[in-house]
mmCIF file of C-alpha atoms and ligand atoms in Angstrom:
data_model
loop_
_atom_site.group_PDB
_atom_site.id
_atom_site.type_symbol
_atom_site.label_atom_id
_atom_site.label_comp_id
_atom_site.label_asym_id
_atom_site.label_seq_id
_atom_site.Cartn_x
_atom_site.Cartn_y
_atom_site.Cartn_z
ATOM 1 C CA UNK A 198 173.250 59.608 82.588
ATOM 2 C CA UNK A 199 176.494 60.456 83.531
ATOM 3 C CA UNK A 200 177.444 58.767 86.826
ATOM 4 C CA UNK A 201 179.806 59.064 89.327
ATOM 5 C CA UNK A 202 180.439 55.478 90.778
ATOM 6 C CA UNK A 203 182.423 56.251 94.360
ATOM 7 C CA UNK A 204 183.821 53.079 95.160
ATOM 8 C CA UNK A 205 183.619 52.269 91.516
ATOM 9 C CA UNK A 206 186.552 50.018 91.580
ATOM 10 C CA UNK A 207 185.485 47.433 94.826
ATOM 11 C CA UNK A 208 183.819 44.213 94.321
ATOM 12 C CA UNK A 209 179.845 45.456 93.926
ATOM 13 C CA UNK A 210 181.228 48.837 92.818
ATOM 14 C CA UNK A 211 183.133 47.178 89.555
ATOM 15 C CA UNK A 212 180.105 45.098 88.341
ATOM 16 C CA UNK A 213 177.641 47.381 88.804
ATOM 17 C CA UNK A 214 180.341 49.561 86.196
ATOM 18 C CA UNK A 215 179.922 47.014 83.522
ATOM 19 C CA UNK A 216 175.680 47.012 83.522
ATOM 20 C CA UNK A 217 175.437 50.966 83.799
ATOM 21 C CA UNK A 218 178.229 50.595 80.670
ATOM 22 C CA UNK A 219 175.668 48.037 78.820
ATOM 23 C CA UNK A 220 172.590 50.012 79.417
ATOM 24 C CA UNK A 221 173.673 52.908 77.828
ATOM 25 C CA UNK A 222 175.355 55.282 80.748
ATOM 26 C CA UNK A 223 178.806 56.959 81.041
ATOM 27 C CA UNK A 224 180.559 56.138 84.009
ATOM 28 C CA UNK A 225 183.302 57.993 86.174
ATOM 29 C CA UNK A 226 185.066 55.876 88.887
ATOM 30 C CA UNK A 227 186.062 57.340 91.941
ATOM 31 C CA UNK A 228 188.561 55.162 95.074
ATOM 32 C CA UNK A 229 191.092 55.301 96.984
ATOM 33 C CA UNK A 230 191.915 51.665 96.128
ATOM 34 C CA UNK A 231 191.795 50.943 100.148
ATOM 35 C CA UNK A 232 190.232 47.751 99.783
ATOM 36 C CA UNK A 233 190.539 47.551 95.887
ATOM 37 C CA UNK A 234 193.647 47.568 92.941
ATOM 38 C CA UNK A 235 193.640 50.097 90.130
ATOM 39 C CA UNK A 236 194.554 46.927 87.467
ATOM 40 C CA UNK A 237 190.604 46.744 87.344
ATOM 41 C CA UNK A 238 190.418 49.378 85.537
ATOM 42 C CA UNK A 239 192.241 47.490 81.989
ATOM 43 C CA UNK A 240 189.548 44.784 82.956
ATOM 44 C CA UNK A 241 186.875 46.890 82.989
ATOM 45 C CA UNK A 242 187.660 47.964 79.496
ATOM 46 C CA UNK A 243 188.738 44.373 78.056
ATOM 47 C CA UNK A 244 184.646 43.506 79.296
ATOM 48 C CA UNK A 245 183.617 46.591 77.959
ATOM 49 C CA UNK A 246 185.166 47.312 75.172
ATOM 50 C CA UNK A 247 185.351 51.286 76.596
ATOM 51 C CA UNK A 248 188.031 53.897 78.103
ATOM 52 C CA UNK A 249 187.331 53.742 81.787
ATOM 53 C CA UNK A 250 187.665 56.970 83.453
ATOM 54 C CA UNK A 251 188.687 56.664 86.707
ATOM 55 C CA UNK A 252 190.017 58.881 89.628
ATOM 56 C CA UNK A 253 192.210 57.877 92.503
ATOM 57 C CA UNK A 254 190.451 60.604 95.236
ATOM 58 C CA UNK A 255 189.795 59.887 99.024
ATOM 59 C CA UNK A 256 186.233 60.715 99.133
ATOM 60 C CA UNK A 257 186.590 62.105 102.639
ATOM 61 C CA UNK A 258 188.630 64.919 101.266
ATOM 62 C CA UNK A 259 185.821 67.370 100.974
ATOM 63 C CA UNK A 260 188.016 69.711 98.010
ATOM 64 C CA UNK A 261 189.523 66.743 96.598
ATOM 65 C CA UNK A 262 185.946 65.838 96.514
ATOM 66 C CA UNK A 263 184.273 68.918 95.220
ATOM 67 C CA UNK A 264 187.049 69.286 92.191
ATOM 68 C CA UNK A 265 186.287 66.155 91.486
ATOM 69 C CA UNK A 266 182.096 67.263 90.144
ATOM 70 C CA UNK A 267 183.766 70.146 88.718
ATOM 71 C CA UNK A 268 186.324 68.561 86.504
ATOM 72 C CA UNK A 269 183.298 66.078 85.367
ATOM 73 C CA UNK A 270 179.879 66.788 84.446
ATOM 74 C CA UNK A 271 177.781 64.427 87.059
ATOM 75 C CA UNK A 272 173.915 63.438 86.501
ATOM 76 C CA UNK A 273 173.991 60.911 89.238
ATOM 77 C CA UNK A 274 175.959 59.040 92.263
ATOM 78 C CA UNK A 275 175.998 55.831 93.046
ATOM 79 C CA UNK A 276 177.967 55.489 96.358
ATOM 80 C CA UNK A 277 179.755 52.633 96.944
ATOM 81 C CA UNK A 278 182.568 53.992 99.120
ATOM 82 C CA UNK A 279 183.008 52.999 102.135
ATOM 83 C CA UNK A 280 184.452 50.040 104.077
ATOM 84 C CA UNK A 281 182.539 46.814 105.405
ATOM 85 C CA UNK A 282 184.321 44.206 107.351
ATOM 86 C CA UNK A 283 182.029 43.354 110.585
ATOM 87 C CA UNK A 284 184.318 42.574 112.901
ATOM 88 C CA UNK A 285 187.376 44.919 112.185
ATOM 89 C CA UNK A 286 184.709 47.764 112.622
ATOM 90 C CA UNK A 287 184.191 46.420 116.426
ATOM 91 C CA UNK A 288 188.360 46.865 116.855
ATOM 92 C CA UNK A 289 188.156 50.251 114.866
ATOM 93 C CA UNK A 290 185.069 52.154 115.240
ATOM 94 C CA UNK A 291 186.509 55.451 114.857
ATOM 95 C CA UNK A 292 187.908 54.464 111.474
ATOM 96 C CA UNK A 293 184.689 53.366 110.107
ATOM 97 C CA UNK A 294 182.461 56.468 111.253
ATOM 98 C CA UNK A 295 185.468 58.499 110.011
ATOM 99 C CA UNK A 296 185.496 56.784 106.847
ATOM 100 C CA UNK A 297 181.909 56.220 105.946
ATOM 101 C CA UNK A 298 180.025 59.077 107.040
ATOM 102 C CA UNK A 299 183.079 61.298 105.923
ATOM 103 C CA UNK A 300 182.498 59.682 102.265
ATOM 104 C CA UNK A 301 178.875 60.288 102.438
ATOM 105 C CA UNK A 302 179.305 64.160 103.664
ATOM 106 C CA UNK A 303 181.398 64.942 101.186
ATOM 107 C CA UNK A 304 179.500 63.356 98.222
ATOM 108 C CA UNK A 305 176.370 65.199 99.600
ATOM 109 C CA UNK A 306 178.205 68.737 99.877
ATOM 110 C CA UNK A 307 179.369 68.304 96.107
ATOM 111 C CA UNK A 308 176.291 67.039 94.827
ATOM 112 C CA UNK A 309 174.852 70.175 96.660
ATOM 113 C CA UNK A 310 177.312 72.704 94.967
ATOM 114 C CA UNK A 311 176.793 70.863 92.126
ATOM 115 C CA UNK A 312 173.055 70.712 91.999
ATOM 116 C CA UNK A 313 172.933 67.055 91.488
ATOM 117 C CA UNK A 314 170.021 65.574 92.831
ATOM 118 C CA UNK A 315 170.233 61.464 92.313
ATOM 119 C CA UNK A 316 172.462 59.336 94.676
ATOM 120 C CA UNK A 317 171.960 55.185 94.797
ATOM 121 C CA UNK A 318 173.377 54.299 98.718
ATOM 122 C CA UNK A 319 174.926 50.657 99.450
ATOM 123 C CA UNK A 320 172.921 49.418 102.202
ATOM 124 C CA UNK A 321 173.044 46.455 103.740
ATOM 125 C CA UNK A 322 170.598 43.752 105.143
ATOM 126 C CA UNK A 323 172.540 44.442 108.504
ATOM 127 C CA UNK A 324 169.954 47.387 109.043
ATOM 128 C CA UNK A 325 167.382 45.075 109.975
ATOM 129 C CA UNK A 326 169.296 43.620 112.879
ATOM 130 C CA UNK A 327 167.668 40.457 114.703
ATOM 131 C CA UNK A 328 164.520 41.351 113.471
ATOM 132 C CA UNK A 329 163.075 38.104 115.681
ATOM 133 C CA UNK A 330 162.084 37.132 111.749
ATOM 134 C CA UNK A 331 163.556 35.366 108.801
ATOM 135 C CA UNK A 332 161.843 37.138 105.922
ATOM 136 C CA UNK A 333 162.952 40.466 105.755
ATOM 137 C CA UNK A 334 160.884 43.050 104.294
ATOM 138 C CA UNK A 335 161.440 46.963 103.767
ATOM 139 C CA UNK A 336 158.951 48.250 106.501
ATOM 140 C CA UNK A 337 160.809 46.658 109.536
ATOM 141 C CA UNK A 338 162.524 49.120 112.199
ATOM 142 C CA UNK A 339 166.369 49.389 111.555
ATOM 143 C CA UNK A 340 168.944 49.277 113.958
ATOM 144 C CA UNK A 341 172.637 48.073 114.186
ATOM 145 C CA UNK A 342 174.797 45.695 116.374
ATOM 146 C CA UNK A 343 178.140 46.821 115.356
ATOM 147 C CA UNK A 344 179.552 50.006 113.981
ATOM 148 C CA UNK A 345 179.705 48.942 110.186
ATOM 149 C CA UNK A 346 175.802 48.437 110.571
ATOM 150 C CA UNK A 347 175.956 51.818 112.749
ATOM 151 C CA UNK A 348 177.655 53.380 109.472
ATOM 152 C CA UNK A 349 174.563 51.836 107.551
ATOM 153 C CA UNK A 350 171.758 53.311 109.309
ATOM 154 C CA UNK A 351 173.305 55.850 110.385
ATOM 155 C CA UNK A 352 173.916 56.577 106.407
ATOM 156 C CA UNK A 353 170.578 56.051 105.314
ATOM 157 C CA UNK A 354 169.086 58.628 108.004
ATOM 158 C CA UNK A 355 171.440 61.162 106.495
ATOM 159 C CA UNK A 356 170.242 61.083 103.339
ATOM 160 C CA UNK A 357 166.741 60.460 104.653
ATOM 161 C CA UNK A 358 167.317 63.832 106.085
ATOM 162 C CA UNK A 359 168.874 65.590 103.480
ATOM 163 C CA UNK A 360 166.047 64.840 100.763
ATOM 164 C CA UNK A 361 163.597 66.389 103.278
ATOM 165 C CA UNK A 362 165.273 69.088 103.279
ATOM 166 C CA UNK A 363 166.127 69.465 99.777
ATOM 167 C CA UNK A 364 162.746 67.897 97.556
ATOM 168 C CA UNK A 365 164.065 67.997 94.376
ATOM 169 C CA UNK A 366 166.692 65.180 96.121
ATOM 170 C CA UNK A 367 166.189 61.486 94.517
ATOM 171 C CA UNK A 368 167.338 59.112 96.856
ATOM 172 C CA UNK A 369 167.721 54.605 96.592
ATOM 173 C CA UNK A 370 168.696 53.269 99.613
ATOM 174 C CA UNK A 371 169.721 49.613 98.847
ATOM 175 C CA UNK A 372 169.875 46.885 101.360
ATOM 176 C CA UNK A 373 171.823 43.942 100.064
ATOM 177 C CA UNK A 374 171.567 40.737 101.292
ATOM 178 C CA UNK A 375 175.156 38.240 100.324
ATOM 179 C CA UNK A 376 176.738 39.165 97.639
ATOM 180 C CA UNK A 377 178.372 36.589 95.790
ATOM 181 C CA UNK A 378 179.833 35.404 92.659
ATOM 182 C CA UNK A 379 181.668 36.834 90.127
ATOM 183 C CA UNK A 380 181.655 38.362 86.078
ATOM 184 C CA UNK A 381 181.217 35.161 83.665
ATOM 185 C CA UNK A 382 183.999 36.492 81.835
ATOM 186 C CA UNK A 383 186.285 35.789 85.074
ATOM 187 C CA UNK A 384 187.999 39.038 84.619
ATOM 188 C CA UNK A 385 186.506 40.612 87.850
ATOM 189 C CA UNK A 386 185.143 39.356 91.184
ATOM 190 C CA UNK A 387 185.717 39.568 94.821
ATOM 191 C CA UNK A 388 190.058 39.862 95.609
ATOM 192 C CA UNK A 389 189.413 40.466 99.758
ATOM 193 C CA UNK A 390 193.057 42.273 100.850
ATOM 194 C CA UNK A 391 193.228 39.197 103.746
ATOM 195 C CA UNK A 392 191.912 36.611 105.415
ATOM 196 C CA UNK A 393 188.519 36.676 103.733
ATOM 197 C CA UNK A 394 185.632 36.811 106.480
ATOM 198 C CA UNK A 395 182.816 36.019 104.193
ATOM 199 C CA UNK A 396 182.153 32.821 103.493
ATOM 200 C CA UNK A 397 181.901 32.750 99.746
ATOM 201 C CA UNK A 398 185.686 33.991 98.990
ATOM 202 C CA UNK A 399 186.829 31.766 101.925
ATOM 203 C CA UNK A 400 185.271 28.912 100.283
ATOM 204 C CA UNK A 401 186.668 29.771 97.150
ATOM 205 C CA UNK A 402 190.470 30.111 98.473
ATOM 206 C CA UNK A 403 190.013 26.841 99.981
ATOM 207 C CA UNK A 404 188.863 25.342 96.671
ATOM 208 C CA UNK A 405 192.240 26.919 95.362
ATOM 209 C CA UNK A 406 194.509 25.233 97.905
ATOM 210 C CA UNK A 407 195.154 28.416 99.555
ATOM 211 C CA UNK A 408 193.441 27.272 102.976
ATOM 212 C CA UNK A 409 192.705 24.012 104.425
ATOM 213 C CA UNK A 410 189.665 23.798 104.928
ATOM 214 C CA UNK A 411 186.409 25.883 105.616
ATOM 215 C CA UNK A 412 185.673 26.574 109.629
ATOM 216 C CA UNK A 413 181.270 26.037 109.663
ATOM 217 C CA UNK A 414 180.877 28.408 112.166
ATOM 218 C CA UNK A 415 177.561 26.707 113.930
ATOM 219 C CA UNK A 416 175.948 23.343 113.061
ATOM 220 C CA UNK A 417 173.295 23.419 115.754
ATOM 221 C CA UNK A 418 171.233 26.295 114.780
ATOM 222 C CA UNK A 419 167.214 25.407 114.107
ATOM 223 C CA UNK A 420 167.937 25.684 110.515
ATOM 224 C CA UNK A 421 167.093 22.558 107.532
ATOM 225 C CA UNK A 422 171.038 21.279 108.141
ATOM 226 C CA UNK A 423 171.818 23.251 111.516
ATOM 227 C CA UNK A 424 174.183 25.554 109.480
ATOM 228 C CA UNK A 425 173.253 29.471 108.853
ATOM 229 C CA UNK A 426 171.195 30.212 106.180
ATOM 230 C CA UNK A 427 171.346 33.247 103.997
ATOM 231 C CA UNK A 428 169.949 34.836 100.678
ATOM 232 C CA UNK A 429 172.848 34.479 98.458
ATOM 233 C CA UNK A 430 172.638 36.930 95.251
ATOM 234 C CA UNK A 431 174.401 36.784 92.197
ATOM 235 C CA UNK A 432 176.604 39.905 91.788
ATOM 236 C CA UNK A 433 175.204 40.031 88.318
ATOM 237 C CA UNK A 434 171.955 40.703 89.480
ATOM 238 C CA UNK A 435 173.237 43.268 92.771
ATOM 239 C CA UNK A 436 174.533 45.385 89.602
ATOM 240 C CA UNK A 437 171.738 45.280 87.522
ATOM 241 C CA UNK A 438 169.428 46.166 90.347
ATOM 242 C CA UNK A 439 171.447 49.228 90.773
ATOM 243 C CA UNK A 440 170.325 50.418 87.511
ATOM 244 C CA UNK A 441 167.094 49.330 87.387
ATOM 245 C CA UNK A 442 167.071 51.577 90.798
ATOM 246 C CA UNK A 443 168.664 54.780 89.171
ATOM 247 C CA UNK A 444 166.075 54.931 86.106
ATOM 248 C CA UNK A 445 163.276 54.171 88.546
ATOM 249 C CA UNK A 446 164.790 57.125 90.753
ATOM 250 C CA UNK A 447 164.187 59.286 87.296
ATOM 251 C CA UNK A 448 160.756 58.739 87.409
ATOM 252 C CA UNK A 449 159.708 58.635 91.060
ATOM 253 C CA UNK A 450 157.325 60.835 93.201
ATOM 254 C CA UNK A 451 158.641 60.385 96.137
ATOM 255 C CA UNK A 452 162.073 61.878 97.329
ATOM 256 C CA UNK A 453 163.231 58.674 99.299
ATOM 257 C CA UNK A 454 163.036 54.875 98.151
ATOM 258 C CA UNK A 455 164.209 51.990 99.816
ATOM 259 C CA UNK A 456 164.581 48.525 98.293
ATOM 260 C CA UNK A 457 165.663 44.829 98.913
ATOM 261 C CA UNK A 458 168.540 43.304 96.974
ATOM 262 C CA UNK A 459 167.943 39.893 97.492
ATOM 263 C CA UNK A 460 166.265 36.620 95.831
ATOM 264 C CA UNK A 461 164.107 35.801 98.295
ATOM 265 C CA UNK A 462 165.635 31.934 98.697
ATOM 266 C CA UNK A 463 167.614 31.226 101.794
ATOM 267 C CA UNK A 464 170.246 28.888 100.745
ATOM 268 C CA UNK A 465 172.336 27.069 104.354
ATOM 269 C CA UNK A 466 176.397 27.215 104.531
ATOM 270 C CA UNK A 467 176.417 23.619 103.582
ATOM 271 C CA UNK A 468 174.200 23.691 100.534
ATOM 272 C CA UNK A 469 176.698 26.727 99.381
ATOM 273 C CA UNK A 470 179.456 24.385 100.140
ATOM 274 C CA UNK A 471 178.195 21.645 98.352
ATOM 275 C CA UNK A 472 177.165 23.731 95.071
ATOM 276 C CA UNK A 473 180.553 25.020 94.969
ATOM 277 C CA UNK A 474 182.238 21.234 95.081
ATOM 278 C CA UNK A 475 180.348 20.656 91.971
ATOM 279 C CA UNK A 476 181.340 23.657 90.781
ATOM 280 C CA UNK A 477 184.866 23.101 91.403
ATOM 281 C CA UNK A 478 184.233 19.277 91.171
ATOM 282 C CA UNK A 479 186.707 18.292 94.565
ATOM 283 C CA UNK A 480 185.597 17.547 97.545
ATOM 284 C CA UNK A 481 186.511 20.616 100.094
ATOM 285 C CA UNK A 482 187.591 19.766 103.663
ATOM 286 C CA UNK A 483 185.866 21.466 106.115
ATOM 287 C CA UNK A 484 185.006 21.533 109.892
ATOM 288 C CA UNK A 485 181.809 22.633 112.294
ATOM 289 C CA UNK A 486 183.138 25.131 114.752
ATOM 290 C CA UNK A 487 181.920 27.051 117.549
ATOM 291 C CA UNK A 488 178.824 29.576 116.580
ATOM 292 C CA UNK A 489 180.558 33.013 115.634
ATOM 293 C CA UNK A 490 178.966 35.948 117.509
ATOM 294 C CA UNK A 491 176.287 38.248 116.217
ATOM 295 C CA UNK A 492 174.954 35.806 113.579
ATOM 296 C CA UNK A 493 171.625 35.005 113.073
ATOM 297 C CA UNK A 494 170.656 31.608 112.383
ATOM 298 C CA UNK A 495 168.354 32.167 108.939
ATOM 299 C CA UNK A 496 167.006 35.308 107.142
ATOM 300 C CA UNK A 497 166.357 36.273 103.308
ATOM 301 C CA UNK A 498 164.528 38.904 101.762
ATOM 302 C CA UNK A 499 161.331 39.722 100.665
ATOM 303 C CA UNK A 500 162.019 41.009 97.440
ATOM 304 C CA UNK A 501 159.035 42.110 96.248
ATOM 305 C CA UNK A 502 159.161 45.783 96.387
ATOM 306 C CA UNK A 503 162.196 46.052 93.948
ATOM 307 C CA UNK A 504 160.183 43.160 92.067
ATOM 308 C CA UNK A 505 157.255 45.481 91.218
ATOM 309 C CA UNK A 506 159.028 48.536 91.829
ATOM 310 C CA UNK A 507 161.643 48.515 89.625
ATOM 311 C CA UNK A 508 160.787 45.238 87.412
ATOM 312 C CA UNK A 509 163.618 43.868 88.246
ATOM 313 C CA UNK A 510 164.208 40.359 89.589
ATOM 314 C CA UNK A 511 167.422 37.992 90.637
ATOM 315 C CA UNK A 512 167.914 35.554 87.824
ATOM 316 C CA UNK A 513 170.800 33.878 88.956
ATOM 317 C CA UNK A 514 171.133 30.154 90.502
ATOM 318 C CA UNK A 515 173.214 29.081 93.416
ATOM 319 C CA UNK A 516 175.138 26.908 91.092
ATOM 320 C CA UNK A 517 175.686 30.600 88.510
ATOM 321 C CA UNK A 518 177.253 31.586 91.406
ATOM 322 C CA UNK A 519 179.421 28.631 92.149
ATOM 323 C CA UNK A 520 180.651 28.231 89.286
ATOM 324 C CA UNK A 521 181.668 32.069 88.270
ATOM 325 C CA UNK A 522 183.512 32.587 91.480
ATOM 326 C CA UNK A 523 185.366 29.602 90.935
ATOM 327 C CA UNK A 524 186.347 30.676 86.996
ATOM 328 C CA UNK A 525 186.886 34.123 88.672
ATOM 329 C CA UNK A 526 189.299 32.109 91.297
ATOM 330 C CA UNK A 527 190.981 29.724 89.307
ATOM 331 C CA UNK A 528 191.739 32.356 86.369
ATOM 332 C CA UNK A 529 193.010 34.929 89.432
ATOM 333 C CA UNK A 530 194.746 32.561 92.176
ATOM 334 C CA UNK A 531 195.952 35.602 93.839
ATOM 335 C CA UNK A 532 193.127 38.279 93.211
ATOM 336 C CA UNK A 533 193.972 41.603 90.722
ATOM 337 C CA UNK A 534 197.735 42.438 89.968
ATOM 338 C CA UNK A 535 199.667 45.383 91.820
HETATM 339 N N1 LIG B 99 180.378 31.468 107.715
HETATM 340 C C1 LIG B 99 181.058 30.318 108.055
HETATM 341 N N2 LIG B 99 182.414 30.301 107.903
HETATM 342 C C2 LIG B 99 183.115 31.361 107.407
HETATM 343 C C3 LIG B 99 182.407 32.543 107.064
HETATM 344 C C4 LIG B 99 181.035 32.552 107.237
HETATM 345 O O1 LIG B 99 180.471 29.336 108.499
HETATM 346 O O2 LIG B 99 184.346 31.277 107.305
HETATM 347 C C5 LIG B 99 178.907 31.497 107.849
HETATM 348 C C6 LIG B 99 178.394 32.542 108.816
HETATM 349 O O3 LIG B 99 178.403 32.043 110.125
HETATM 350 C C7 LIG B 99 177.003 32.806 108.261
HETATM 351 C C8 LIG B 99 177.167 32.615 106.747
HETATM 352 O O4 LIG B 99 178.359 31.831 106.608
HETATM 353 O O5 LIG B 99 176.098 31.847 108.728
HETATM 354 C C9 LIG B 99 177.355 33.914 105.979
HETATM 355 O O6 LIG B 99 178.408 34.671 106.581
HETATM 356 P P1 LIG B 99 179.111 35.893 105.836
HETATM 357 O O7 LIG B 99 180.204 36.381 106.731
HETATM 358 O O8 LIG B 99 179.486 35.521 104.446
HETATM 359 O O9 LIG B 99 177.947 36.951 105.707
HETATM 360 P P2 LIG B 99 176.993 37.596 106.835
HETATM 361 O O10 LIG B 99 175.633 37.085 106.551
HETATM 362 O O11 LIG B 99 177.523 37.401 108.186
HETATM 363 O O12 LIG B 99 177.144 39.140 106.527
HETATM 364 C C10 LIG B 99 176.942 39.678 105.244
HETATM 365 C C11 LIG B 99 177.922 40.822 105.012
HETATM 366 C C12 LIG B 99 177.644 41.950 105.947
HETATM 367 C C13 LIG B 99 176.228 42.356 105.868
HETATM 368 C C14 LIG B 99 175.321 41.197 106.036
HETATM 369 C C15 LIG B 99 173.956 41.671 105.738
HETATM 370 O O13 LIG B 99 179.240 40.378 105.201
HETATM 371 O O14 LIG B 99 178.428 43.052 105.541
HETATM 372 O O15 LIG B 99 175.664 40.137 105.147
HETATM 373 O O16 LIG B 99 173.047 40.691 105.660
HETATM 374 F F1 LIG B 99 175.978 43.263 106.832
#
């Protein structure tokens, strides 16, 4: 297949490039490069060994958009494109509806001019809300706490929607659980614009000297260590589930499938922190802080569904992880090139 990647250029977006390249598809990048650098691209083709085609279009421009699956012949999307930081979608909501429902409206209206009928969606774990559980499966009702998560459901109803209106429509919805890690090659990986807010590139920028020391936000949560506990997944395998979810989408019945991206393990802050001082082998400075708002204590995902579903499993160890972030960090103190 031929497939658009909108957002193709991000962190997720990037990686998932590289596996669709290695099993077989073509690829066309679309970003804006809001919350990414173009210098990926030479990357991309130094792993791959192929001429990257890639566009710099703002997927909310709707002709910008449509020329776009005109100038290019499109099997599939993959949509990546939108942005994702918790808390800066609190202090901007209107920019994050604006931004990633206009991505997704778009996309649809050229896929329907277009008469392309597969799209893979970047959900997120954040669907499930406080769930009052730790194990996450697909079935649970979704709802949202902030307006990224908003953005999320609010993204998967759409195209919910849309493929009951239009059956030949093949829809993956996607719900990711922590993405982390990076490319073995250390070429490309997660380059956050500031101060990171996730923990994995915060640890990692402390490992590199370029912050003191890691704030635990919560040690007195009923977890194994009192610290949060999430279900950490390899970037690796994120990608590779996205393909294993666009051939499954060639062959499925139904118009709509959702899946977990996860490994099912839930893996506490300080356990990451401790694989990733082996990784890095230094002690890293860090102190327990206050809780930070809107976090859970524990959850992980049942990954069964995509298991069966698309034979697909995480392969990846905690200590994979560790160590390709750092490679990815050491080799690229200050993230991708201008
Ligand atoms: N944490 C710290 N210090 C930090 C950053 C994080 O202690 O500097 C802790 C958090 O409190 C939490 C854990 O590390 O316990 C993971 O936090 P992240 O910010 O890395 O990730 P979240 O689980 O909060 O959120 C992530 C994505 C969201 C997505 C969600 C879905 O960032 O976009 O997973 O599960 F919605």
């Amino acid at each position: 297949m031929r497939v658009l990647v909108a957002g193709g250029a991000g962190y997720i977006g990037s990686h998932t490039v590289v596996k669709l390249i290695e099993a077989g598809h073509d690829v066309v990048i679309a970003d804006d490069f809001s919350n990414s650098k173009p210098a990926v691209r030479e990357r991309l083709e130094t792993i791959t060994g192929r001429k990257i085609t890639m566009h710099a279009v703002d997927l909310c421009d709707r002709d910008a958009t449509d020329h776009l699956f005109t100038d290019e012949k499109i099997d599939a999307v993959i949509h990546f494109a939108g942005f994702k930081a918790v808390g800066e979608s609190v202090a901007k909501p209107i920019d994050y509806y604006e931004n990633n429902l206009g991505t997704m409206f778009s996309l649809l209206r050229a896929m329907e001019r277009h008469g392309v009928n597969i799209i893979v969606f970047s959900s997120s774990a954040t669907v499930y809300g406080d769930a009052g559980t730790s194990v996450m499966h697909e079935e649970l009702a979704t709802t949202a706490v902030n307006p990224y998560g908003w953005t999320k459901v609010m993204g998967e109803q759409i195209l919910r929607d849309v493929a009951n209106a239009r059956p030949q429509m093949r829809v993956a919805l996607l719900r990711y659980f922590n993405p982390v890690g990076a490319h073995p090659s250390g070429l490309i990986g997660e380059d956050p614009s500031d101060v990171p807010n996730n923990l994995m590139p915060f640890i990692a920028q402390v490992a590199i000297g370029r912050r003191e020391k890691l704030n635990i936000f919560g040690g007195d949560y009923d977890t194994k260590d009192g610290t949060g506990v999430r279900d950490f997944i390899h970037v690796e395998d994120l990608a590779t589930g996205h393909v294993a979810a666009l051939e499954a989408l060639g062959r499925a019945d139904e118009p709509v499938k959702t899946w977990n991206l996860g490994t099912g393990n839930g893996v506490s802050v300080l356990e990451l922190l401790h694989a990733f001082e082996r990784a890095a082998d230094k002690k890293l400075p860090y102190e327990i802080v206050a809780r930070r708002p809107g976090d859970l204590a524990a959850y992980w995902a049942d990954p069964s569904l995509a298991n069966e579903e698309l034979r697909w499993h995480a392969t990846k160890t905690v200590d994979d992880m560790c160590v390709d972030t750092w490679r990815w960090q050491k080799n690229n103190p200050d993230g991708y090139p201008d």
